[in-house]
Amino acid sequence: MKILLIGPQGSGKSTQAEFLAQFLNIPKISTGDIFRQIATEDSENGRKVREIQNSGKLVDDETTARIVEERLKQEDAAGGFIMDGYPRNIRQKDLFDPHFEKVFYLKVPDSEVTKRMLARGRADDTQESIKMRLNLYYQQTKPLLDYYKSQGILTEINGMGSAGKIQDEIRKNISK
Ligand code: AMP
């Protein structure tokens, strides 16, 4: 099963992807994790990705699509995977489409996501910058959600509540 989890930062998407990967015994593939790993490398590439991540920008679409395509060629992904963080926009999907069978959108109100991010206390998590990142997220994500909806593979999940309850809700929609 090829599954995509979509949701803004602070929606609990990564946790849900982790739970689901364990449950289905398939890998969780997170572009954020892949780029964080590359950023630790002592190379030109490592330095470049480090700079991009630290500034809060996105890695370019071509590089991202290529990295995902390569990752999915690995043997452990042959039986399916849970994708967390890719595609992030329509352009990425057009460059490389993993052909998901199910897409879950974790819906959490802006006020809650903002509260959770502010609680992390990170220097870049100011009210203003959170608002900007959220706006950017919706701008890029909305067209993707519309696309998956038109494919009939999108399920909206209420992302409020305990992690266990949300996971149950996702699993219910998989066995169907
Ligand atoms: P995340 O853990 O998903 O918040 O991602 C952390 C960082 O990795 C982002 O701020 C980007 O710099 C980079 N990144 C992750 N996924 C993507 C993607 N699909 N396209 C471009 N950059 C990405």
mmCIF file of C-alpha atoms and ligand atoms in Angstrom:
data_model
loop_
_atom_site.group_PDB
_atom_site.id
_atom_site.type_symbol
_atom_site.label_atom_id
_atom_site.label_comp_id
_atom_site.label_asym_id
_atom_site.label_seq_id
_atom_site.Cartn_x
_atom_site.Cartn_y
_atom_site.Cartn_z
ATOM 1 C CA MET A 1 0.000 0.000 0.000
ATOM 2 C CA LYS A 2 1.341 3.418 -0.987
ATOM 3 C CA ILE A 3 0.033 5.992 1.445
ATOM 4 C CA LEU A 4 0.572 9.733 1.712
ATOM 5 C CA LEU A 5 -0.029 11.786 4.845
ATOM 6 C CA ILE A 6 -0.585 15.489 4.328
ATOM 7 C CA GLY A 7 -0.919 18.107 7.039
ATOM 8 C CA PRO A 8 0.631 21.358 8.210
ATOM 9 C CA GLN A 9 3.562 21.515 10.606
ATOM 10 C CA GLY A 10 2.242 20.693 14.049
ATOM 11 C CA SER A 11 -0.592 18.487 12.760
ATOM 12 C CA GLY A 12 0.969 15.325 14.204
ATOM 13 C CA LYS A 13 1.545 13.941 10.718
ATOM 14 C CA SER A 14 4.984 12.544 11.416
ATOM 15 C CA THR A 15 3.795 10.667 14.532
ATOM 16 C CA GLN A 16 0.832 9.219 12.646
ATOM 17 C CA ALA A 17 3.078 8.168 9.751
ATOM 18 C CA GLU A 18 5.376 6.417 12.218
ATOM 19 C CA PHE A 19 2.498 4.514 13.896
ATOM 20 C CA LEU A 20 1.033 3.515 10.553
ATOM 21 C CA ALA A 21 4.375 2.326 9.190
ATOM 22 C CA GLN A 22 4.791 0.060 12.232
ATOM 23 C CA PHE A 23 1.239 -1.235 11.935
ATOM 24 C CA LEU A 24 1.536 -2.071 8.236
ATOM 25 C CA ASN A 25 5.183 -3.104 8.504
ATOM 26 C CA ILE A 26 6.286 -0.885 5.655
ATOM 27 C CA PRO A 27 8.806 1.978 5.770
ATOM 28 C CA LYS A 28 7.992 5.566 6.618
ATOM 29 C CA ILE A 29 9.694 7.802 4.104
ATOM 30 C CA SER A 30 10.048 11.408 5.206
ATOM 31 C CA THR A 31 11.722 13.977 2.969
ATOM 32 C CA GLY A 32 12.328 16.139 6.049
ATOM 33 C CA ASP A 33 14.286 13.248 7.626
ATOM 34 C CA ILE A 34 16.188 12.571 4.388
ATOM 35 C CA PHE A 35 17.203 16.222 4.088
ATOM 36 C CA ARG A 36 18.135 16.423 7.775
ATOM 37 C CA GLN A 37 20.440 13.431 7.189
ATOM 38 C CA ILE A 38 21.995 14.993 4.068
ATOM 39 C CA ALA A 39 22.485 18.219 6.030
ATOM 40 C CA THR A 40 24.860 16.405 8.422
ATOM 41 C CA GLU A 41 27.166 15.386 5.542
ATOM 42 C CA ASP A 42 30.505 17.099 5.167
ATOM 43 C CA SER A 43 30.135 17.822 1.467
ATOM 44 C CA GLU A 44 29.077 20.563 -0.917
ATOM 45 C CA ASN A 45 25.617 19.025 -1.065
ATOM 46 C CA GLY A 46 25.408 18.750 2.711
ATOM 47 C CA ARG A 47 26.355 22.382 3.097
ATOM 48 C CA LYS A 48 23.755 23.478 0.553
ATOM 49 C CA VAL A 49 20.896 21.543 2.169
ATOM 50 C CA ARG A 50 21.997 22.723 5.628
ATOM 51 C CA GLU A 51 21.733 26.336 4.518
ATOM 52 C CA ILE A 52 18.298 25.821 2.977
ATOM 53 C CA GLN A 53 16.916 24.015 6.015
ATOM 54 C CA ASN A 54 18.305 26.519 8.480
ATOM 55 C CA SER A 55 16.723 29.396 6.613
ATOM 56 C CA GLY A 56 13.358 27.610 6.591
ATOM 57 C CA LYS A 57 13.242 27.518 2.787
ATOM 58 C CA LEU A 58 12.360 24.534 0.625
ATOM 59 C CA VAL A 59 14.841 22.423 -1.301
ATOM 60 C CA ASP A 60 14.264 22.897 -5.045
ATOM 61 C CA ASP A 61 11.612 20.726 -6.657
ATOM 62 C CA GLU A 62 13.944 18.918 -9.105
ATOM 63 C CA THR A 63 16.399 17.815 -6.415
ATOM 64 C CA THR A 64 13.564 16.742 -4.128
ATOM 65 C CA ALA A 65 11.782 14.734 -6.831
ATOM 66 C CA ARG A 66 15.033 12.995 -7.827
ATOM 67 C CA ILE A 67 15.858 12.066 -4.236
ATOM 68 C CA VAL A 68 12.406 10.590 -3.661
ATOM 69 C CA GLU A 69 12.539 8.664 -6.920
ATOM 70 C CA GLU A 70 15.904 7.151 -5.914
ATOM 71 C CA ARG A 71 14.682 6.321 -2.403
ATOM 72 C CA LEU A 72 11.648 4.480 -3.735
ATOM 73 C CA LYS A 73 13.878 2.226 -5.840
ATOM 74 C CA GLN A 74 15.244 0.657 -2.661
ATOM 75 C CA GLU A 75 14.053 -2.823 -1.901
ATOM 76 C CA ASP A 76 12.261 -2.035 1.361
ATOM 77 C CA ALA A 77 9.817 0.227 -0.494
ATOM 78 C CA ALA A 78 8.763 -2.472 -2.952
ATOM 79 C CA GLY A 79 5.851 -3.604 -0.780
ATOM 80 C CA GLY A 80 4.559 -0.099 -0.137
ATOM 81 C CA PHE A 81 5.435 2.873 2.077
ATOM 82 C CA ILE A 82 4.068 5.731 4.119
ATOM 83 C CA MET A 83 5.169 9.042 2.656
ATOM 84 C CA ASP A 84 5.550 12.071 4.879
ATOM 85 C CA GLY A 85 6.360 15.397 3.231
ATOM 86 C CA TYR A 86 6.311 14.675 -0.504
ATOM 87 C CA PRO A 87 4.939 16.005 -2.757
ATOM 88 C CA ARG A 88 4.633 19.440 -1.235
ATOM 89 C CA ASN A 89 3.240 21.073 -4.340
ATOM 90 C CA ILE A 90 1.804 20.224 -7.754
ATOM 91 C CA ARG A 91 5.132 20.758 -9.508
ATOM 92 C CA GLN A 92 6.790 18.025 -7.439
ATOM 93 C CA LYS A 93 3.962 15.622 -8.186
ATOM 94 C CA ASP A 94 4.340 16.352 -11.888
ATOM 95 C CA LEU A 95 8.104 15.781 -11.775
ATOM 96 C CA PHE A 96 7.760 12.465 -9.959
ATOM 97 C CA ASP A 97 4.481 10.891 -8.939
ATOM 98 C CA PRO A 98 4.657 7.919 -6.529
ATOM 99 C CA HIS A 99 1.077 6.956 -7.495
ATOM 100 C CA PHE A 100 -0.481 6.753 -4.061
ATOM 101 C CA GLU A 101 -3.454 4.532 -3.374
ATOM 102 C CA LYS A 102 -4.586 6.464 -0.302
ATOM 103 C CA VAL A 103 -4.033 10.024 0.849
ATOM 104 C CA PHE A 104 -4.906 11.174 4.372
ATOM 105 C CA TYR A 105 -5.264 14.843 5.151
ATOM 106 C CA LEU A 106 -4.823 15.585 8.846
ATOM 107 C CA LYS A 107 -7.031 18.559 9.466
ATOM 108 C CA VAL A 108 -6.196 20.687 12.483
ATOM 109 C CA PRO A 109 -7.505 24.238 13.003
ATOM 110 C CA ASP A 110 -4.948 27.017 12.514
ATOM 111 C CA SER A 111 -5.431 28.152 16.105
ATOM 112 C CA GLU A 112 -4.400 24.701 17.397
ATOM 113 C CA VAL A 113 -1.412 24.342 15.043
ATOM 114 C CA THR A 114 -0.263 27.829 16.051
ATOM 115 C CA LYS A 115 -0.631 26.941 19.732
ATOM 116 C CA ARG A 116 1.385 23.739 19.297
ATOM 117 C CA MET A 117 4.148 25.514 17.377
ATOM 118 C CA LEU A 118 4.375 28.346 19.888
ATOM 119 C CA ALA A 119 4.651 25.724 22.636
ATOM 120 C CA ARG A 120 7.814 24.335 20.984
ATOM 121 C CA GLY A 121 9.429 27.652 21.834
ATOM 122 C CA ARG A 122 11.753 27.689 18.826
ATOM 123 C CA ALA A 123 13.303 31.039 17.913
ATOM 124 C CA ASP A 124 11.699 31.039 14.459
ATOM 125 C CA ASP A 125 8.263 30.098 15.804
ATOM 126 C CA THR A 126 6.909 33.599 16.258
ATOM 127 C CA GLN A 127 3.207 34.289 15.728
ATOM 128 C CA GLU A 128 4.077 36.214 12.573
ATOM 129 C CA SER A 129 6.334 33.597 10.976
ATOM 130 C CA ILE A 130 3.951 30.764 11.865
ATOM 131 C CA LYS A 131 1.167 32.616 10.108
ATOM 132 C CA MET A 132 3.342 33.124 7.051
ATOM 133 C CA ARG A 133 4.375 29.460 6.862
ATOM 134 C CA LEU A 134 0.779 28.327 7.318
ATOM 135 C CA ASN A 135 -0.401 30.587 4.505
ATOM 136 C CA LEU A 136 2.313 29.271 2.241
ATOM 137 C CA TYR A 137 1.396 25.727 3.184
ATOM 138 C CA TYR A 138 -2.275 26.171 2.284
ATOM 139 C CA GLN A 139 -1.394 27.922 -0.980
ATOM 140 C CA GLN A 140 0.740 24.986 -2.093
ATOM 141 C CA THR A 141 -1.292 22.209 -0.554
ATOM 142 C CA LYS A 142 -4.816 23.164 -1.523
ATOM 143 C CA PRO A 143 -4.265 22.301 -5.217
ATOM 144 C CA LEU A 144 -2.747 18.962 -4.197
ATOM 145 C CA LEU A 145 -5.736 18.154 -1.994
ATOM 146 C CA ASP A 146 -8.080 19.037 -4.846
ATOM 147 C CA TYR A 147 -6.121 16.776 -7.163
ATOM 148 C CA TYR A 148 -6.225 13.752 -4.819
ATOM 149 C CA LYS A 149 -9.890 14.419 -4.143
ATOM 150 C CA SER A 150 -10.622 14.310 -7.848
ATOM 151 C CA GLN A 151 -8.819 10.960 -7.957
ATOM 152 C CA GLY A 152 -11.162 9.689 -5.247
ATOM 153 C CA ILE A 153 -8.325 8.704 -2.904
ATOM 154 C CA LEU A 154 -8.443 11.537 -0.363
ATOM 155 C CA THR A 155 -9.703 10.996 3.189
ATOM 156 C CA GLU A 156 -9.943 13.891 5.601
ATOM 157 C CA ILE A 157 -9.087 13.001 9.190
ATOM 158 C CA ASN A 158 -9.909 15.135 12.191
ATOM 159 C CA GLY A 159 -6.467 15.795 13.655
ATOM 160 C CA MET A 160 -7.766 16.940 17.035
ATOM 161 C CA GLY A 161 -7.689 14.471 19.927
ATOM 162 C CA SER A 162 -5.291 11.827 21.179
ATOM 163 C CA ALA A 163 -2.692 10.335 18.842
ATOM 164 C CA GLY A 164 -4.164 6.878 19.466
ATOM 165 C CA LYS A 165 -7.678 7.901 18.494
ATOM 166 C CA ILE A 166 -6.465 9.598 15.319
ATOM 167 C CA GLN A 167 -4.475 6.499 14.406
ATOM 168 C CA ASP A 168 -7.593 4.327 14.881
ATOM 169 C CA GLU A 169 -9.501 6.619 12.555
ATOM 170 C CA ILE A 170 -6.819 6.299 9.871
ATOM 171 C CA ARG A 171 -6.684 2.482 10.212
ATOM 172 C CA LYS A 172 -10.454 2.215 9.884
ATOM 173 C CA ASN A 173 -10.152 3.830 6.484
ATOM 174 C CA ILE A 174 -7.452 1.455 5.353
ATOM 175 C CA SER A 175 -9.220 -1.832 5.935
ATOM 176 C CA LYS A 176 -12.226 -0.591 3.985
HETATM 177 P P1 AMP B 1 9.712 18.837 7.465
HETATM 178 O O1 AMP B 1 10.349 17.923 8.461
HETATM 179 O O2 AMP B 1 8.734 18.141 6.563
HETATM 180 O O3 AMP B 1 9.141 20.082 8.108
HETATM 181 O O4 AMP B 1 10.878 19.325 6.486
HETATM 182 C C1 AMP B 1 12.020 19.997 6.976
HETATM 183 C C2 AMP B 1 12.713 20.731 5.841
HETATM 184 O O5 AMP B 1 13.143 19.821 4.825
HETATM 185 C C3 AMP B 1 11.844 21.742 5.107
HETATM 186 O O6 AMP B 1 11.815 22.983 5.746
HETATM 187 C C4 AMP B 1 12.540 21.812 3.760
HETATM 188 O O7 AMP B 1 13.712 22.597 3.815
HETATM 189 C C5 AMP B 1 12.953 20.373 3.528
HETATM 190 N N1 AMP B 1 11.875 19.611 2.832
HETATM 191 C C6 AMP B 1 11.146 18.574 3.312
HETATM 192 N N2 AMP B 1 10.278 18.098 2.399
HETATM 193 C C7 AMP B 1 10.447 18.859 1.291
HETATM 194 C C8 AMP B 1 9.846 18.882 0.003
HETATM 195 N N3 AMP B 1 8.887 17.993 -0.359
HETATM 196 N N4 AMP B 1 10.270 19.828 -0.869
HETATM 197 C C9 AMP B 1 11.231 20.698 -0.552
HETATM 198 N N5 AMP B 1 11.838 20.736 0.642
HETATM 199 C C10 AMP B 1 11.469 19.833 1.567
#
